[in-house]
Amino acid sequence: MSDASLWTALADPHRRAIVALLLERPRPVGEIAEACGLSQPSTSKHLRVLRDAGLVRVRQDAQRRVYALDPAPIADLDAWLAPYRELWNRSLDTLGQRLDETSDDIKEPTAKD
């Protein structure tokens, strides 16, 4: 799996919806298609892209193919996002401190005012 294929796979809103469904539990293709409002061939194409990117695994269950989320690429994505999350946290902490300082400067009206 390459980073490019992961980003390409997640760029499509239908594929993100499929990933969200599989986060809950493994599902057969027909159930995924119905939940996403897609045709079965279209769903299969989206699942192939997700599988090629390493985001999902498939197992055969009699006549059905059941897809499950593979957490490893999501963990890689989370690790990649960690420094950006830290950047946002620092920025939000600074904003919070500034807002606290500003609120201290504003005097509340008293009953006499």
PDB file of C-alpha atoms in Angstrom:
ATOM      1  CA  MET A   1       0.000   0.000   0.000  1.00  0.00           C
ATOM      2  CA  SER A   2       1.336   3.402  -0.898  1.00  0.00           C
ATOM      3  CA  ASP A   3       0.407   6.673   0.742  1.00  0.00           C
ATOM      4  CA  ALA A   4      -0.943   7.874  -2.608  1.00  0.00           C
ATOM      5  CA  SER A   5      -3.299   4.907  -2.957  1.00  0.00           C
ATOM      6  CA  LEU A   6      -4.534   5.413   0.608  1.00  0.00           C
ATOM      7  CA  TRP A   7      -5.319   9.094  -0.020  1.00  0.00           C
ATOM      8  CA  THR A   8      -6.860   8.303  -3.414  1.00  0.00           C
ATOM      9  CA  ALA A   9      -9.043   5.613  -1.866  1.00  0.00           C
ATOM     10  CA  LEU A  10     -10.262   7.924   0.900  1.00  0.00           C
ATOM     11  CA  ALA A  11     -10.817  10.889  -1.433  1.00  0.00           C
ATOM     12  CA  ASP A  12     -14.137   9.499  -2.657  1.00  0.00           C
ATOM     13  CA  PRO A  13     -17.169  10.120  -0.407  1.00  0.00           C
ATOM     14  CA  HIS A  14     -18.713   6.719  -1.247  1.00  0.00           C
ATOM     15  CA  ARG A  15     -15.558   4.946  -0.163  1.00  0.00           C
ATOM     16  CA  ARG A  16     -15.436   6.965   3.061  1.00  0.00           C
ATOM     17  CA  ALA A  17     -19.063   5.920   3.701  1.00  0.00           C
ATOM     18  CA  ILE A  18     -18.089   2.290   3.138  1.00  0.00           C
ATOM     19  CA  VAL A  19     -15.175   2.629   5.578  1.00  0.00           C
ATOM     20  CA  ALA A  20     -17.570   4.133   8.144  1.00  0.00           C
ATOM     21  CA  LEU A  21     -19.949   1.188   7.724  1.00  0.00           C
ATOM     22  CA  LEU A  22     -17.130  -1.315   8.113  1.00  0.00           C
ATOM     23  CA  LEU A  23     -15.978   0.452  11.251  1.00  0.00           C
ATOM     24  CA  GLU A  24     -19.139  -0.899  12.898  1.00  0.00           C
ATOM     25  CA  ARG A  25     -18.658  -4.512  11.748  1.00  0.00           C
ATOM     26  CA  PRO A  26     -17.783  -6.676   8.718  1.00  0.00           C
ATOM     27  CA  ARG A  27     -20.476  -6.703   6.035  1.00  0.00           C
ATOM     28  CA  PRO A  28     -21.287  -8.523   2.792  1.00  0.00           C
ATOM     29  CA  VAL A  29     -21.224  -6.588  -0.489  1.00  0.00           C
ATOM     30  CA  GLY A  30     -25.020  -6.564  -0.846  1.00  0.00           C
ATOM     31  CA  GLU A  31     -25.498  -4.999   2.570  1.00  0.00           C
ATOM     32  CA  ILE A  32     -22.882  -2.341   1.834  1.00  0.00           C
ATOM     33  CA  ALA A  33     -24.501  -1.544  -1.515  1.00  0.00           C
ATOM     34  CA  GLU A  34     -27.935  -1.186   0.073  1.00  0.00           C
ATOM     35  CA  ALA A  35     -26.699   0.972   2.942  1.00  0.00           C
ATOM     36  CA  CYS A  36     -24.822   3.300   0.559  1.00  0.00           C
ATOM     37  CA  GLY A  37     -27.552   3.440  -2.070  1.00  0.00           C
ATOM     38  CA  LEU A  38     -25.206   2.121  -4.760  1.00  0.00           C
ATOM     39  CA  SER A  39     -25.521  -0.652  -7.308  1.00  0.00           C
ATOM     40  CA  GLN A  40     -23.702  -3.865  -6.496  1.00  0.00           C
ATOM     41  CA  PRO A  41     -21.223  -3.447  -9.416  1.00  0.00           C
ATOM     42  CA  SER A  42     -20.433   0.116  -8.318  1.00  0.00           C
ATOM     43  CA  THR A  43     -19.982  -1.013  -4.724  1.00  0.00           C
ATOM     44  CA  SER A  44     -17.662  -3.799  -5.860  1.00  0.00           C
ATOM     45  CA  LYS A  45     -15.513  -1.277  -7.745  1.00  0.00           C
ATOM     46  CA  HIS A  46     -15.249   0.927  -4.663  1.00  0.00           C
ATOM     47  CA  LEU A  47     -14.391  -2.098  -2.519  1.00  0.00           C
ATOM     48  CA  ARG A  48     -11.677  -3.119  -4.991  1.00  0.00           C
ATOM     49  CA  VAL A  49     -10.048   0.336  -4.639  1.00  0.00           C
ATOM     50  CA  LEU A  50     -10.252   0.071  -0.841  1.00  0.00           C
ATOM     51  CA  ARG A  51      -8.815  -3.458  -0.938  1.00  0.00           C
ATOM     52  CA  ASP A  52      -5.970  -2.404  -3.275  1.00  0.00           C
ATOM     53  CA  ALA A  53      -5.151   0.433  -0.850  1.00  0.00           C
ATOM     54  CA  GLY A  54      -5.039  -2.105   1.998  1.00  0.00           C
ATOM     55  CA  LEU A  55      -7.966  -0.550   3.864  1.00  0.00           C
ATOM     56  CA  VAL A  56     -10.238  -3.601   3.740  1.00  0.00           C
ATOM     57  CA  ARG A  57      -9.891  -7.371   3.803  1.00  0.00           C
ATOM     58  CA  VAL A  58     -12.275  -9.803   2.170  1.00  0.00           C
ATOM     59  CA  ARG A  59     -13.213 -13.350   3.074  1.00  0.00           C
ATOM     60  CA  GLN A  60     -15.420 -15.794   1.251  1.00  0.00           C
ATOM     61  CA  ASP A  61     -18.474 -17.000   3.205  1.00  0.00           C
ATOM     62  CA  ALA A  62     -20.195 -19.595   1.013  1.00  0.00           C
ATOM     63  CA  GLN A  63     -21.569 -17.511  -1.894  1.00  0.00           C
ATOM     64  CA  ARG A  64     -20.933 -14.152  -0.231  1.00  0.00           C
ATOM     65  CA  ARG A  65     -17.879 -11.955   0.070  1.00  0.00           C
ATOM     66  CA  VAL A  66     -17.648 -10.329   3.475  1.00  0.00           C
ATOM     67  CA  TYR A  67     -15.532  -7.192   3.841  1.00  0.00           C
ATOM     68  CA  ALA A  68     -13.880  -5.986   7.034  1.00  0.00           C
ATOM     69  CA  LEU A  69     -11.827  -2.923   7.851  1.00  0.00           C
ATOM     70  CA  ASP A  70      -8.068  -3.448   8.164  1.00  0.00           C
ATOM     71  CA  PRO A  71      -6.907  -1.161  11.004  1.00  0.00           C
ATOM     72  CA  ALA A  72      -3.192  -1.064  10.018  1.00  0.00           C
ATOM     73  CA  PRO A  73      -3.472   1.644   7.305  1.00  0.00           C
ATOM     74  CA  ILE A  74      -5.730   3.702   9.573  1.00  0.00           C
ATOM     75  CA  ALA A  75      -3.052   3.510  12.283  1.00  0.00           C
ATOM     76  CA  ASP A  76      -0.460   4.681   9.724  1.00  0.00           C
ATOM     77  CA  LEU A  77      -2.735   7.577   8.781  1.00  0.00           C
ATOM     78  CA  ASP A  78      -3.239   8.453  12.448  1.00  0.00           C
ATOM     79  CA  ALA A  79       0.526   8.471  12.994  1.00  0.00           C
ATOM     80  CA  TRP A  80       0.967  10.759   9.996  1.00  0.00           C
ATOM     81  CA  LEU A  81      -1.691  13.146  11.333  1.00  0.00           C
ATOM     82  CA  ALA A  82      -0.268  13.266  14.889  1.00  0.00           C
ATOM     83  CA  PRO A  83       2.069  16.258  14.368  1.00  0.00           C
ATOM     84  CA  TYR A  84      -0.746  18.234  12.760  1.00  0.00           C
ATOM     85  CA  ARG A  85      -3.051  17.382  15.645  1.00  0.00           C
ATOM     86  CA  GLU A  86      -0.381  18.687  18.031  1.00  0.00           C
ATOM     87  CA  LEU A  87      -0.114  21.903  16.000  1.00  0.00           C
ATOM     88  CA  TRP A  88      -3.872  22.433  16.282  1.00  0.00           C
ATOM     89  CA  ASN A  89      -3.858  21.667  20.004  1.00  0.00           C
ATOM     90  CA  ARG A  90      -1.140  24.264  20.620  1.00  0.00           C
ATOM     91  CA  SER A  91      -3.019  26.829  18.534  1.00  0.00           C
ATOM     92  CA  LEU A  92      -6.270  26.155  20.369  1.00  0.00           C
ATOM     93  CA  ASP A  93      -4.511  26.355  23.754  1.00  0.00           C
ATOM     94  CA  THR A  94      -3.093  29.755  22.790  1.00  0.00           C
ATOM     95  CA  LEU A  95      -6.516  30.922  21.645  1.00  0.00           C
ATOM     96  CA  GLY A  96      -8.072  29.713  24.911  1.00  0.00           C
ATOM     97  CA  GLN A  97      -5.489  31.592  26.945  1.00  0.00           C
ATOM     98  CA  ARG A  98      -6.112  34.766  24.935  1.00  0.00           C
ATOM     99  CA  LEU A  99      -9.861  34.467  25.388  1.00  0.00           C
ATOM    100  CA  ASP A 100      -9.393  33.962  29.135  1.00  0.00           C
ATOM    101  CA  GLU A 101      -7.250  37.114  29.284  1.00  0.00           C
ATOM    102  CA  THR A 102      -9.808  39.081  27.289  1.00  0.00           C
ATOM    103  CA  SER A 103     -12.695  37.945  29.482  1.00  0.00           C
ATOM    104  CA  ASP A 104     -10.758  39.062  32.569  1.00  0.00           C
ATOM    105  CA  ASP A 105     -10.435  42.539  31.014  1.00  0.00           C
ATOM    106  CA  ILE A 106     -14.190  42.863  30.499  1.00  0.00           C
ATOM    107  CA  LYS A 107     -15.989  44.020  33.616  1.00  0.00           C
ATOM    108  CA  GLU A 108     -19.433  42.754  34.280  1.00  0.00           C
ATOM    109  CA  PRO A 109     -22.041  45.481  34.952  1.00  0.00           C
ATOM    110  CA  THR A 110     -23.047  45.781  38.571  1.00  0.00           C
ATOM    111  CA  ALA A 111     -26.520  46.500  39.918  1.00  0.00           C
ATOM    112  CA  LYS A 112     -25.509  50.146  40.371  1.00  0.00           C
ATOM    113  CA  ASP A 113     -24.699  50.610  36.649  1.00  0.00           C
TER     114      ASP A 113
END
